Amino acid sequence: MRHNKAINHLGRKSGHRKALLANMATSLIMHKRIETTVAKAKALKMYVEPLITKSKEDSTHSRRMVFSYLKNKYAVTELFRNVAPKIADRPGGYTRILKTGFRLGDGSDMALIELVDFNEAALASTVKKETKKTGTRRSRSKKSAEAAAPAAPAAEETAPAAEVPAVEEPAAEEKKAE
């Protein structure tokens, strides 16, 4: 039974687990997205979200507290300069876990963990959803189909005319050579 066991030990001793989570958090902050197992992604989410919350207040104390967890000054700088301003108005939920399938070697569940405000594809899809397309579900009228049909033969007529002089030029050069 796992009563009152809040953290996943990930099959490691505490020192190894802390180093693993610190390195994964550093990679997540630097690259904004990493792929790992589902269990590690859930453990990383619990580890990194309080650090991101601490980064909202840019003070020496909060920087030192975050550095004590991450142990990488470049990741701390990235967190306070680039990540914190983007998530300043967000009350929580800074990361997203997307399950990607199973690993080929051992069949382990794999997941993609990413910072929510740094996924350009998801942000672009929300913008597209806001702008609604004013279209009709009915078929088009015959007038619009006829208007599109004459435009196509006009394009075809100009294309063969351009090809004809290109074919005649080499023949003219051969006659001059004789």
PDB file of N, CA, C and O in Angstrom, residues 76-102:
ATOM      1  N   VAL A  76      19.193  29.397 -14.590  1.00  0.00           N
ATOM      2  CA  VAL A  76      18.576  30.388 -13.701  1.00  0.00           C
ATOM      3  C   VAL A  76      18.383  31.711 -14.443  1.00  0.00           C
ATOM      4  O   VAL A  76      17.323  32.341 -14.358  1.00  0.00           O
ATOM      5  N   THR A  77      19.387  32.107 -15.209  1.00  0.00           N
ATOM      6  CA  THR A  77      19.289  33.343 -15.984  1.00  0.00           C
ATOM      7  C   THR A  77      18.177  33.249 -17.014  1.00  0.00           C
ATOM      8  O   THR A  77      17.380  34.177 -17.177  1.00  0.00           O
ATOM      9  N   GLU A  78      18.105  32.127 -17.710  1.00  0.00           N
ATOM     10  CA  GLU A  78      17.052  31.916 -18.712  1.00  0.00           C
ATOM     11  C   GLU A  78      15.670  31.946 -18.057  1.00  0.00           C
ATOM     12  O   GLU A  78      14.732  32.537 -18.589  1.00  0.00           O
ATOM     13  N   LEU A  79      15.566  31.325 -16.898  1.00  0.00           N
ATOM     14  CA  LEU A  79      14.287  31.275 -16.187  1.00  0.00           C
ATOM     15  C   LEU A  79      13.824  32.670 -15.779  1.00  0.00           C
ATOM     16  O   LEU A  79      12.668  33.032 -16.001  1.00  0.00           O
ATOM     17  N   PHE A  80      14.714  33.463 -15.224  1.00  0.00           N
ATOM     18  CA  PHE A  80      14.319  34.783 -14.726  1.00  0.00           C
ATOM     19  C   PHE A  80      14.178  35.820 -15.845  1.00  0.00           C
ATOM     20  O   PHE A  80      13.365  36.725 -15.729  1.00  0.00           O
ATOM     21  N   ARG A  81      14.968  35.707 -16.923  1.00  0.00           N
ATOM     22  CA  ARG A  81      14.911  36.707 -17.996  1.00  0.00           C
ATOM     23  C   ARG A  81      13.836  36.425 -19.035  1.00  0.00           C
ATOM     24  O   ARG A  81      13.174  37.340 -19.499  1.00  0.00           O
ATOM     25  N   ASN A  82      13.698  35.166 -19.454  1.00  0.00           N
ATOM     26  CA  ASN A  82      12.814  34.859 -20.573  1.00  0.00           C
ATOM     27  C   ASN A  82      11.518  34.173 -20.176  1.00  0.00           C
ATOM     28  O   ASN A  82      10.462  34.476 -20.725  1.00  0.00           O
ATOM     29  N   VAL A  83      11.593  33.228 -19.244  1.00  0.00           N
ATOM     30  CA  VAL A  83      10.407  32.450 -18.889  1.00  0.00           C
ATOM     31  C   VAL A  83       9.488  33.233 -17.961  1.00  0.00           C
ATOM     32  O   VAL A  83       8.271  33.296 -18.182  1.00  0.00           O
ATOM     33  N   ALA A  84      10.033  33.839 -16.920  1.00  0.00           N
ATOM     34  CA  ALA A  84       9.216  34.530 -15.922  1.00  0.00           C
ATOM     35  C   ALA A  84       8.347  35.645 -16.493  1.00  0.00           C
ATOM     36  O   ALA A  84       7.174  35.745 -16.127  1.00  0.00           O
ATOM     37  N   PRO A  85       8.838  36.501 -17.394  1.00  0.00           N
ATOM     38  CA  PRO A  85       7.951  37.540 -17.945  1.00  0.00           C
ATOM     39  C   PRO A  85       6.767  36.980 -18.726  1.00  0.00           C
ATOM     40  O   PRO A  85       5.685  37.561 -18.718  1.00  0.00           O
ATOM     41  N   LYS A  86       6.957  35.841 -19.397  1.00  0.00           N
ATOM     42  CA  LYS A  86       5.859  35.270 -20.180  1.00  0.00           C
ATOM     43  C   LYS A  86       4.780  34.642 -19.297  1.00  0.00           C
ATOM     44  O   LYS A  86       3.616  34.591 -19.677  1.00  0.00           O
ATOM     45  N   ILE A  87       5.166  34.127 -18.133  1.00  0.00           N
ATOM     46  CA  ILE A  87       4.196  33.448 -17.272  1.00  0.00           C
ATOM     47  C   ILE A  87       3.776  34.313 -16.089  1.00  0.00           C
ATOM     48  O   ILE A  87       3.154  33.824 -15.155  1.00  0.00           O
ATOM     49  N   ALA A  88       4.085  35.603 -16.129  1.00  0.00           N
ATOM     50  CA  ALA A  88       3.841  36.473 -14.975  1.00  0.00           C
ATOM     51  C   ALA A  88       2.369  36.533 -14.589  1.00  0.00           C
ATOM     52  O   ALA A  88       2.041  36.591 -13.399  1.00  0.00           O
ATOM     53  N   ASP A  89       1.464  36.498 -15.546  1.00  0.00           N
ATOM     54  CA  ASP A  89       0.041  36.622 -15.241  1.00  0.00           C
ATOM     55  C   ASP A  89      -0.646  35.270 -15.068  1.00  0.00           C
ATOM     56  O   ASP A  89      -1.820  35.210 -14.732  1.00  0.00           O
ATOM     57  N   ARG A  90       0.061  34.171 -15.284  1.00  0.00           N
ATOM     58  CA  ARG A  90      -0.518  32.836 -15.167  1.00  0.00           C
ATOM     59  C   ARG A  90      -0.491  32.391 -13.702  1.00  0.00           C
ATOM     60  O   ARG A  90       0.555  32.444 -13.061  1.00  0.00           O
ATOM     61  N   PRO A  91      -1.615  31.930 -13.145  1.00  0.00           N
ATOM     62  CA  PRO A  91      -1.643  31.556 -11.732  1.00  0.00           C
ATOM     63  C   PRO A  91      -1.066  30.174 -11.432  1.00  0.00           C
ATOM     64  O   PRO A  91      -0.941  29.786 -10.279  1.00  0.00           O
ATOM     65  N   GLY A  92      -0.696  29.423 -12.406  1.00  0.00           N
ATOM     66  CA  GLY A  92      -0.150  28.080 -12.199  1.00  0.00           C
ATOM     67  C   GLY A  92      -0.296  27.284 -13.469  1.00  0.00           C
ATOM     68  O   GLY A  92      -0.763  27.782 -14.489  1.00  0.00           O
ATOM     69  N   GLY A  93       0.101  26.021 -13.432  1.00  0.00           N
ATOM     70  CA  GLY A  93      -0.011  25.180 -14.611  1.00  0.00           C
ATOM     71  C   GLY A  93       0.924  25.618 -15.707  1.00  0.00           C
ATOM     72  O   GLY A  93       0.511  25.873 -16.829  1.00  0.00           O
ATOM     73  N   TYR A  94       2.214  25.688 -15.407  1.00  0.00           N
ATOM     74  CA  TYR A  94       3.191  26.203 -16.357  1.00  0.00           C
ATOM     75  C   TYR A  94       3.671  25.145 -17.347  1.00  0.00           C
ATOM     76  O   TYR A  94       4.279  25.476 -18.351  1.00  0.00           O
ATOM     77  N   THR A  95       3.433  23.880 -17.034  1.00  0.00           N
ATOM     78  CA  THR A  95       3.918  22.804 -17.894  1.00  0.00           C
ATOM     79  C   THR A  95       2.750  21.969 -18.400  1.00  0.00           C
ATOM     80  O   THR A  95       1.672  21.945 -17.800  1.00  0.00           O
ATOM     81  N   ARG A  96       3.000  21.287 -19.510  1.00  0.00           N
ATOM     82  CA  ARG A  96       1.992  20.414 -20.124  1.00  0.00           C
ATOM     83  C   ARG A  96       2.667  19.084 -20.434  1.00  0.00           C
ATOM     84  O   ARG A  96       3.778  19.051 -20.948  1.00  0.00           O
ATOM     85  N   ILE A  97       1.980  17.981 -20.130  1.00  0.00           N
ATOM     86  CA  ILE A  97       2.498  16.648 -20.426  1.00  0.00           C
ATOM     87  C   ILE A  97       1.634  16.041 -21.525  1.00  0.00           C
ATOM     88  O   ILE A  97       0.422  15.913 -21.370  1.00  0.00           O
ATOM     89  N   LEU A  98       2.281  15.672 -22.633  1.00  0.00           N
ATOM     90  CA  LEU A  98       1.594  15.041 -23.756  1.00  0.00           C
ATOM     91  C   LEU A  98       2.154  13.633 -23.934  1.00  0.00           C
ATOM     92  O   LEU A  98       3.355  13.464 -24.173  1.00  0.00           O
ATOM     93  N   LYS A  99       1.306  12.627 -23.840  1.00  0.00           N
ATOM     94  CA  LYS A  99       1.767  11.251 -23.998  1.00  0.00           C
ATOM     95  C   LYS A  99       1.999  10.968 -25.479  1.00  0.00           C
ATOM     96  O   LYS A  99       1.165  11.287 -26.318  1.00  0.00           O
ATOM     97  N   THR A 100       3.147  10.375 -25.782  1.00  0.00           N
ATOM     98  CA  THR A 100       3.532  10.174 -27.179  1.00  0.00           C
ATOM     99  C   THR A 100       3.521   8.724 -27.627  1.00  0.00           C
ATOM    100  O   THR A 100       3.666   8.464 -28.810  1.00  0.00           O
ATOM    101  N   GLY A 101       3.369   7.785 -26.731  1.00  0.00           N
ATOM    102  CA  GLY A 101       3.352   6.388 -27.143  1.00  0.00           C
ATOM    103  C   GLY A 101       4.288   5.563 -26.283  1.00  0.00           C
ATOM    104  O   GLY A 101       4.526   5.873 -25.110  1.00  0.00           O
ATOM    105  N   PHE A 102       4.812   4.501 -26.869  1.00  0.00           N
ATOM    106  CA  PHE A 102       5.654   3.574 -26.131  1.00  0.00           C
ATOM    107  C   PHE A 102       7.057   3.537 -26.729  1.00  0.00           C
ATOM    108  O   PHE A 102       7.224   3.629 -27.946  1.00  0.00           O
TER     109      PHE A 102
END
